[in-house]
Structures are given as C-alpha cells and as structure tokens.
Amino acid sequence: MSIALLLEQLLNGLQLGVMLFLMAAGLTLIFGVMGLINLAHGSLYMIGAFACAAVAAATGSFWIGLAASLVAAAAAGAIIEVTVIRRLYDRDHLDQVLATFALILIFSEGTRWLFGSFPLYLDIPPLLQGAVPLPGGGQYQLYRLAIIGVGVVVALGLYVLISRTRLGMRIRAGESDREMIAALGVDIRTLYTVVFALGAALAGLAGALVGALQSVQVGMGEPALILAFVVIVIGGIGSIKGALLGAILVGVVDTMGRFLLPKALALMIPAAQAGPIGAALASMLIYIVMALILAFRPSGLFATQS
C-alpha cells in the first residue's frame, strides 16, 4: 500500500466529511433553534443539485448553476417553513416526522414529474479540472480539494455569523430560551424562517457540489440525510463545532474503513471472501463509532442542550 494511495483515501474521507458538514450544519441549526426534526432536509439537498444541473445545462455555466442552487434551496426552505413547518412547532415530534416525511414524497414525485426518472449530469468547471500532485507520486482531483476548501470557508463563515453578529446572537438566544427572546420583541417567526432558509441553502450547496461527482437523481438526498443525522448525534444537537468534527470523523472513518477493512481481512481469509465481508463491516463502522461515543457522551461530543 503506497503513501499516495493512503493519502488519497484520507482526502476522500475529508471531502465526504465536508459534504456531510454542509448537510449537518443546517440540520443541527434547525433542530437547535426550532426544535424541529426535519426529514425533508435531504429533499432540499436534492433540490440544490437539480437546480444547479438544470441551470448549468441551460446557461453553460456551472457557477451560475451553483448560485441557482443556493437560491432555489433557500427559497424552497422558506416556503416550506411558512406554509407547513410553522404549523408544527407546537406539535410533538411524531407529527413533525410524519409531516416532513410526507414532504419527502411530495418533492421526490414533483422532481420526477419535472425532470423525469433519468439522472442528470453536471460537468466539473474548467477552472477546477485536473489534479494536483501528492507526496509519493500520486495525484488528487482539484475539484475535490475545492470542495474541502468550500467547507472550510463555510465553517469559518458560520462561526463569524453565530458568534459575531446580531443574527447570531438571536440564534444563540433562540437555542436557549425561545419564549424569552419573543417576549423581548424579537420577531420569532422571521428568525425561524431565516434559520430554515439558511439551513436549506447549505443543503442545496452540498447537493450542487456533489452533483458534479455523481449523477443527480431523484432520492439522492436520503442516504446523505441518514449520515447527517449520525453526524449531529455524534457531534451534539445544536452545535456547529460538533457538526464539523462529527462530519470529519464520520467521513474519514467511513472512507478509510471501506478502504482498509477488506485489505486487513484479506490477510486472514481468502480475498474472495474478504471483499464482501469487509464491505459489510465497513458499512456498520460509523454506527459502531456512534454507539461507542454515546456510551461515554450520551448528549454527543459538544451538545448545547439536554
């Protein structure tokens, strides 16, 4: 096993972690501030991917498509919050789960009606095509490095937003005591809409960025949503720092597990059996890590609320 190959897989895990962070950051903000379990978050990821693919195909510009993904996902999030989610705040979590699951079905069938059942494809922009050299003689795709860079910028931007701005102060206050900030004159409905739209935009951005690496298709958001829930459980509900560290942990553990476990098992059992067994064990690895963390930290690594 070469150093270049190991480093390439490590970077792949980091890139997966960054994508999961973009999903989980919005999800944990929505749950932390609004107390809402939003199963439709994966649909907003899908909306961002389809908006980027459709606009990029119409204009020939990936960058215009990327901007369209942010606008489309944020607008969809705001509309959902005003028309559906706003009626669920005083309901229990079961009602929220059922309503947002219904939104998954609506968005999936609506997207299939608009774009058809066949996948769409996004081309990597010329500026980010090519590869960069790695130590040991390997190469790594420039676009994947750009995704990692976007994740770092978004993480820094969220830190500044949450800790240094008036909106961030209101978001932090909303996580602690929603009734009190409403009594102090803050328009809690507008705050909820802004937070939901921000979380939706981050999900749409993740979908657009990943759309250039894989096909854009109906239902693509649900597997990412499951991993995003694992991330926020590990990192702690309501914590952006926890979402970042949890996402990197999940991305690296999942990628390196799928890479290393079959090779390790091949040293003990025949290679024909090591591959399937290793893949099955690797798919369970992040859930084993989650269970171990929860055994010692039941509220997650950086929980902001009980």
Short mmCIF file of C-alpha atoms in Angstrom, two decimals:
data_model
loop_
_atom_site.label_atom_id
_atom_site.label_comp_id
_atom_site.label_asym_id
_atom_site.label_seq_id
_atom_site.Cartn_x
_atom_site.Cartn_y
_atom_site.Cartn_z
CA MET A 1 0.00 0.00 0.00
CA SER A 2 1.57 3.29 -1.13
CA ILE A 3 1.60 6.52 0.84
CA ALA A 4 -0.03 8.31 -2.10
CA LEU A 5 -2.96 5.87 -2.14
CA LEU A 6 -3.43 6.16 1.62
CA LEU A 7 -3.32 9.96 1.43
CA GLU A 8 -5.80 9.96 -1.45
CA GLN A 9 -8.30 7.93 0.60
CA LEU A 10 -7.76 10.19 3.59
CA LEU A 11 -8.56 13.22 1.45
CA ASN A 12 -11.63 11.43 0.09
CA GLY A 13 -12.79 10.93 3.66
CA LEU A 14 -12.19 14.60 4.41
CA GLN A 15 -14.15 15.60 1.32
CA LEU A 16 -17.05 13.34 2.35
CA GLY A 17 -16.88 14.87 5.81
CA VAL A 18 -17.11 18.39 4.40
CA MET A 19 -20.17 17.46 2.36
CA LEU A 20 -21.78 15.96 5.46
CA PHE A 21 -20.92 19.09 7.43
CA LEU A 22 -22.82 21.26 4.94
CA MET A 23 -25.83 18.99 5.43
CA ALA A 24 -25.50 18.59 9.18
CA ALA A 25 -24.82 22.26 9.96
CA GLY A 26 -28.20 23.30 8.60
CA LEU A 27 -29.92 20.32 10.19
CA THR A 28 -28.45 20.99 13.64
CA LEU A 29 -29.24 24.71 13.39
CA ILE A 30 -32.87 23.96 12.57
CA PHE A 31 -33.23 21.45 15.39
CA GLY A 32 -31.28 23.52 17.88
CA VAL A 33 -33.21 26.76 17.31
CA MET A 34 -36.62 25.44 16.31
CA GLY A 35 -36.74 22.03 17.99
CA LEU A 36 -37.85 20.55 14.66
CA ILE A 37 -36.98 17.12 13.27
CA ASN A 38 -36.78 17.84 9.54
CA LEU A 39 -36.70 14.66 7.49
CA ALA A 40 -37.18 16.75 4.33
CA HIS A 41 -33.66 18.19 4.65
CA GLY A 42 -32.43 15.61 2.15
CA SER A 43 -35.02 16.85 -0.34
CA LEU A 44 -33.51 20.35 -0.11
CA TYR A 45 -30.14 18.77 -0.91
CA MET A 46 -31.76 17.19 -3.98
CA ILE A 47 -33.39 20.49 -4.99
CA GLY A 48 -30.00 22.22 -4.91
CA ALA A 49 -28.46 19.52 -7.11
CA PHE A 50 -31.28 19.60 -9.67
CA ALA A 51 -31.35 23.41 -9.77
CA CYS A 52 -27.61 23.51 -10.40
CA ALA A 53 -27.77 20.82 -13.10
CA ALA A 54 -30.75 22.40 -14.88
CA VAL A 55 -29.41 25.98 -14.82
CA ALA A 56 -25.89 24.88 -15.76
CA ALA A 57 -27.30 22.97 -18.73
CA ALA A 58 -29.38 25.99 -19.81
CA THR A 59 -26.63 28.61 -19.40
CA GLY A 60 -23.47 26.58 -19.92
CA SER A 61 -22.05 27.94 -16.65
CA PHE A 62 -21.50 25.80 -13.58
CA TRP A 63 -21.08 28.92 -11.44
CA ILE A 64 -24.50 30.31 -12.39
CA GLY A 65 -25.93 26.88 -11.62
CA LEU A 66 -24.20 26.91 -8.23
CA ALA A 67 -25.73 30.29 -7.41
CA ALA A 68 -29.11 28.99 -8.57
CA SER A 69 -28.81 26.00 -6.23
CA LEU A 70 -28.41 28.33 -3.24
CA VAL A 71 -31.35 30.49 -4.29
CA ALA A 72 -33.62 27.54 -5.13
CA ALA A 73 -32.91 25.63 -1.92
CA ALA A 74 -33.23 28.72 0.28
CA ALA A 75 -36.48 29.73 -1.41
CA ALA A 76 -37.87 26.21 -1.10
CA GLY A 77 -36.86 26.15 2.57
CA ALA A 78 -38.54 29.49 3.28
CA ILE A 79 -41.74 28.41 1.50
CA ILE A 80 -41.81 25.11 3.41
CA GLU A 81 -41.29 26.89 6.72
CA VAL A 82 -44.06 29.42 6.13
CA THR A 83 -46.62 27.02 4.68
CA VAL A 84 -46.00 23.75 6.53
CA ILE A 85 -43.37 23.82 9.25
CA ARG A 86 -44.80 26.86 11.06
CA ARG A 87 -47.85 24.78 11.96
CA LEU A 88 -45.73 22.05 13.56
CA TYR A 89 -43.79 23.93 16.25
CA ASP A 90 -46.36 23.21 18.96
CA ARG A 91 -46.89 19.63 17.86
CA ASP A 92 -44.94 16.65 19.11
CA HIS A 93 -42.02 15.11 17.25
CA LEU A 94 -44.13 12.30 15.79
CA ASP A 95 -46.28 14.83 13.93
CA GLN A 96 -43.12 16.58 12.69
CA VAL A 97 -41.66 13.32 11.44
CA LEU A 98 -44.87 12.36 9.62
CA ALA A 99 -45.29 15.80 8.03
CA THR A 100 -41.68 16.11 6.86
CA PHE A 101 -41.72 12.51 5.59
CA ALA A 102 -44.74 13.48 3.52
CA LEU A 103 -42.68 16.36 2.13
CA ILE A 104 -40.03 13.86 1.02
CA LEU A 105 -42.64 12.01 -1.04
CA ILE A 106 -44.05 15.24 -2.48
CA PHE A 107 -40.65 16.59 -3.51
CA SER A 108 -39.50 13.25 -4.93
CA GLU A 109 -42.57 12.82 -7.10
CA GLY A 110 -42.62 16.51 -8.06
CA THR A 111 -38.98 16.35 -9.13
CA ARG A 112 -39.62 13.16 -11.10
CA TRP A 113 -42.56 14.88 -12.82
CA LEU A 114 -40.44 17.93 -13.74
CA PHE A 115 -37.18 16.25 -14.75
CA GLY A 116 -38.12 12.65 -15.42
CA SER A 117 -36.69 9.48 -13.90
CA PHE A 118 -33.37 9.58 -15.72
CA PRO A 119 -30.40 11.13 -13.90
CA LEU A 120 -28.85 14.46 -14.88
CA TYR A 121 -25.12 15.09 -15.04
CA LEU A 122 -23.00 18.07 -14.10
CA ASP A 123 -19.62 18.79 -15.63
CA ILE A 124 -16.79 19.95 -13.43
CA PRO A 125 -15.99 23.57 -14.37
CA PRO A 126 -12.81 24.00 -16.48
CA LEU A 127 -11.20 26.09 -13.73
CA LEU A 128 -11.30 23.12 -11.35
CA GLN A 129 -10.49 20.33 -13.77
CA GLY A 130 -7.22 18.50 -13.47
CA ALA A 131 -5.29 17.17 -10.50
CA VAL A 132 -2.62 18.20 -8.04
CA PRO A 133 0.41 16.06 -7.15
CA LEU A 134 0.51 14.17 -3.86
CA PRO A 135 3.55 13.00 -1.89
CA GLY A 136 4.58 9.56 -3.07
CA GLY A 137 3.83 10.18 -6.73
CA GLY A 138 0.03 10.19 -6.72
CA GLN A 139 -2.44 12.81 -7.89
CA TYR A 140 -5.65 14.15 -6.42
CA GLN A 141 -8.59 15.73 -8.18
CA LEU A 142 -8.55 19.52 -7.90
CA TYR A 143 -12.33 19.74 -7.69
CA ARG A 144 -12.41 17.56 -4.58
CA LEU A 145 -9.83 19.81 -2.95
CA ALA A 146 -12.03 22.78 -3.85
CA ILE A 147 -14.97 21.14 -2.04
CA ILE A 148 -12.79 20.81 1.06
CA GLY A 149 -11.89 24.49 0.71
CA VAL A 150 -15.56 25.46 0.42
CA GLY A 151 -16.28 23.54 3.61
CA VAL A 152 -13.54 25.41 5.47
CA VAL A 153 -14.89 28.76 4.24
CA VAL A 154 -18.45 27.86 5.21
CA ALA A 155 -17.32 26.70 8.66
CA LEU A 156 -15.48 30.00 9.24
CA GLY A 157 -18.46 31.96 7.92
CA LEU A 158 -20.85 30.15 10.24
CA TYR A 159 -18.52 30.78 13.18
CA VAL A 160 -18.49 34.50 12.44
CA LEU A 161 -22.25 34.55 11.85
CA ILE A 162 -23.11 32.72 15.08
CA SER A 163 -20.59 34.37 17.38
CA ARG A 164 -20.08 37.90 16.00
CA THR A 165 -23.34 39.14 14.51
CA ARG A 166 -26.70 40.29 15.82
CA LEU A 167 -28.43 37.50 13.91
CA GLY A 168 -26.08 35.00 15.52
CA MET A 169 -26.87 36.42 18.95
CA ARG A 170 -30.57 35.88 18.27
CA ILE A 171 -29.91 32.35 17.02
CA ARG A 172 -27.96 31.52 20.19
CA ALA A 173 -30.70 33.04 22.30
CA GLY A 174 -33.30 31.08 20.38
CA GLU A 175 -31.48 27.86 21.22
CA SER A 176 -31.53 28.73 24.93
CA ASP A 177 -34.92 30.35 25.51
CA ARG A 178 -37.32 30.94 22.62
CA GLU A 179 -40.06 32.36 24.82
CA MET A 180 -37.77 34.96 26.35
CA ILE A 181 -36.48 36.42 23.07
CA ALA A 182 -40.05 36.56 21.77
CA ALA A 183 -41.04 38.47 24.92
CA LEU A 184 -38.15 40.88 24.31
CA GLY A 185 -39.62 41.88 20.95
CA VAL A 186 -37.67 39.68 18.54
CA ASP A 187 -39.83 38.56 15.61
CA ILE A 188 -39.50 34.85 16.27
CA ARG A 189 -41.37 33.87 13.09
CA THR A 190 -38.94 35.80 10.90
CA LEU A 191 -36.00 34.33 12.81
CA TYR A 192 -37.32 30.81 12.24
CA THR A 193 -37.78 31.47 8.51
CA VAL A 194 -34.24 32.87 8.18
CA VAL A 195 -32.71 29.93 10.06
CA PHE A 196 -34.67 27.40 8.00
CA ALA A 197 -33.71 29.12 4.73
CA LEU A 198 -30.04 29.23 5.80
CA GLY A 199 -30.05 25.53 6.61
CA ALA A 200 -31.78 24.78 3.30
CA ALA A 201 -29.21 26.83 1.37
CA LEU A 202 -26.35 24.87 2.94
CA ALA A 203 -28.05 21.60 1.99
CA GLY A 204 -28.60 22.87 -1.55
CA LEU A 205 -24.94 23.90 -1.80
CA ALA A 206 -23.86 20.41 -0.73
CA GLY A 207 -26.12 18.83 -3.34
CA ALA A 208 -24.81 21.07 -6.11
CA LEU A 209 -21.16 20.40 -5.24
CA VAL A 210 -21.64 16.64 -5.04
CA GLY A 211 -23.71 16.65 -8.23
CA ALA A 212 -20.55 17.14 -10.27
CA LEU A 213 -19.04 13.96 -8.76
CA GLN A 214 -22.05 11.69 -9.17
CA SER A 215 -25.32 11.67 -11.03
CA VAL A 216 -28.15 13.99 -9.99
CA GLN A 217 -31.23 11.86 -9.45
CA VAL A 218 -34.45 11.58 -7.50
CA GLY A 219 -33.90 10.25 -3.99
CA MET A 220 -30.24 11.23 -3.81
CA GLY A 221 -30.80 13.17 -0.59
CA GLU A 222 -31.98 10.34 1.67
CA PRO A 223 -28.62 8.48 2.04
CA ALA A 224 -26.90 11.79 2.81
CA LEU A 225 -29.64 12.66 5.31
CA ILE A 226 -29.07 9.43 7.25
CA LEU A 227 -25.35 10.19 7.56
CA ALA A 228 -26.13 13.80 8.52
CA PHE A 229 -28.29 12.57 11.41
CA VAL A 230 -25.41 10.34 12.54
CA VAL A 231 -23.15 13.40 12.43
CA ILE A 232 -25.36 15.58 14.62
CA VAL A 233 -25.93 12.75 17.11
CA ILE A 234 -22.16 12.29 17.41
CA GLY A 235 -21.35 16.00 17.47
CA GLY A 236 -24.20 17.08 19.71
CA ILE A 237 -27.54 18.57 18.73
CA GLY A 238 -27.36 22.32 18.16
CA SER A 239 -23.55 22.52 17.97
CA ILE A 240 -21.89 23.77 14.78
CA LYS A 241 -18.47 22.79 16.13
CA GLY A 242 -19.85 19.35 16.91
CA ALA A 243 -21.29 19.09 13.40
CA LEU A 244 -17.90 19.92 11.87
CA LEU A 245 -15.88 17.48 13.97
CA GLY A 246 -18.56 14.80 13.78
CA ALA A 247 -18.76 15.13 9.99
CA ILE A 248 -15.00 14.82 9.57
CA LEU A 249 -14.96 11.81 11.91
CA VAL A 250 -17.79 10.08 10.03
CA GLY A 251 -16.31 10.86 6.62
CA VAL A 252 -12.83 9.63 7.47
CA VAL A 253 -13.99 6.54 9.38
CA ASP A 254 -16.40 5.53 6.62
CA THR A 255 -13.93 6.05 3.78
CA MET A 256 -10.91 4.53 5.49
CA GLY A 257 -12.99 1.62 6.76
CA ARG A 258 -14.17 0.76 3.26
CA PHE A 259 -10.57 1.02 2.04
CA LEU A 260 -8.67 -0.74 4.82
CA LEU A 261 -11.02 -3.40 6.23
CA PRO A 262 -11.12 -5.62 3.09
CA LYS A 263 -7.32 -5.42 2.85
CA ALA A 264 -6.90 -6.31 6.52
CA LEU A 265 -9.31 -9.25 6.27
CA ALA A 266 -7.52 -10.48 3.14
CA LEU A 267 -4.51 -11.22 5.36
CA MET A 268 -6.59 -13.71 7.37
CA ILE A 269 -9.17 -15.16 4.97
CA PRO A 270 -9.34 -15.69 1.18
CA ALA A 271 -9.57 -12.47 -0.81
CA ALA A 272 -12.85 -13.56 -2.44
CA GLN A 273 -14.48 -13.62 0.98
CA ALA A 274 -12.60 -10.65 2.44
CA GLY A 275 -14.12 -8.18 -0.03
CA PRO A 276 -17.82 -8.73 0.75
CA ILE A 277 -17.24 -9.22 4.49
CA GLY A 278 -15.04 -6.15 4.69
CA ALA A 279 -17.59 -4.04 2.83
CA ALA A 280 -20.37 -5.20 5.16
CA LEU A 281 -18.32 -4.43 8.27
CA ALA A 282 -17.28 -1.05 6.87
CA SER A 283 -20.91 -0.06 6.32
CA MET A 284 -21.55 -0.69 10.04
CA LEU A 285 -18.41 1.04 11.27
CA ILE A 286 -19.78 4.57 11.67
CA TYR A 287 -22.75 3.26 13.66
CA ILE A 288 -20.38 1.34 15.94
CA VAL A 289 -18.39 4.56 16.44
CA MET A 290 -21.63 6.44 17.18
CA ALA A 291 -22.66 3.83 19.75
CA LEU A 292 -19.27 3.98 21.47
CA ILE A 293 -19.35 7.77 21.66
CA LEU A 294 -22.89 7.81 23.02
CA ALA A 295 -21.93 5.22 25.63
CA PHE A 296 -19.49 7.74 27.14
CA ARG A 297 -21.08 11.03 25.98
CA PRO A 298 -24.85 10.45 25.78
CA SER A 299 -25.50 14.02 24.58
CA GLY A 300 -22.79 13.94 21.92
CA LEU A 301 -19.33 15.49 21.89
CA PHE A 302 -20.39 19.14 22.04
CA ALA A 303 -24.08 19.21 22.98
CA THR A 304 -25.52 22.66 23.59
CA GLN A 305 -28.80 21.46 25.07
CA SER A 306 -30.01 18.48 27.03
#
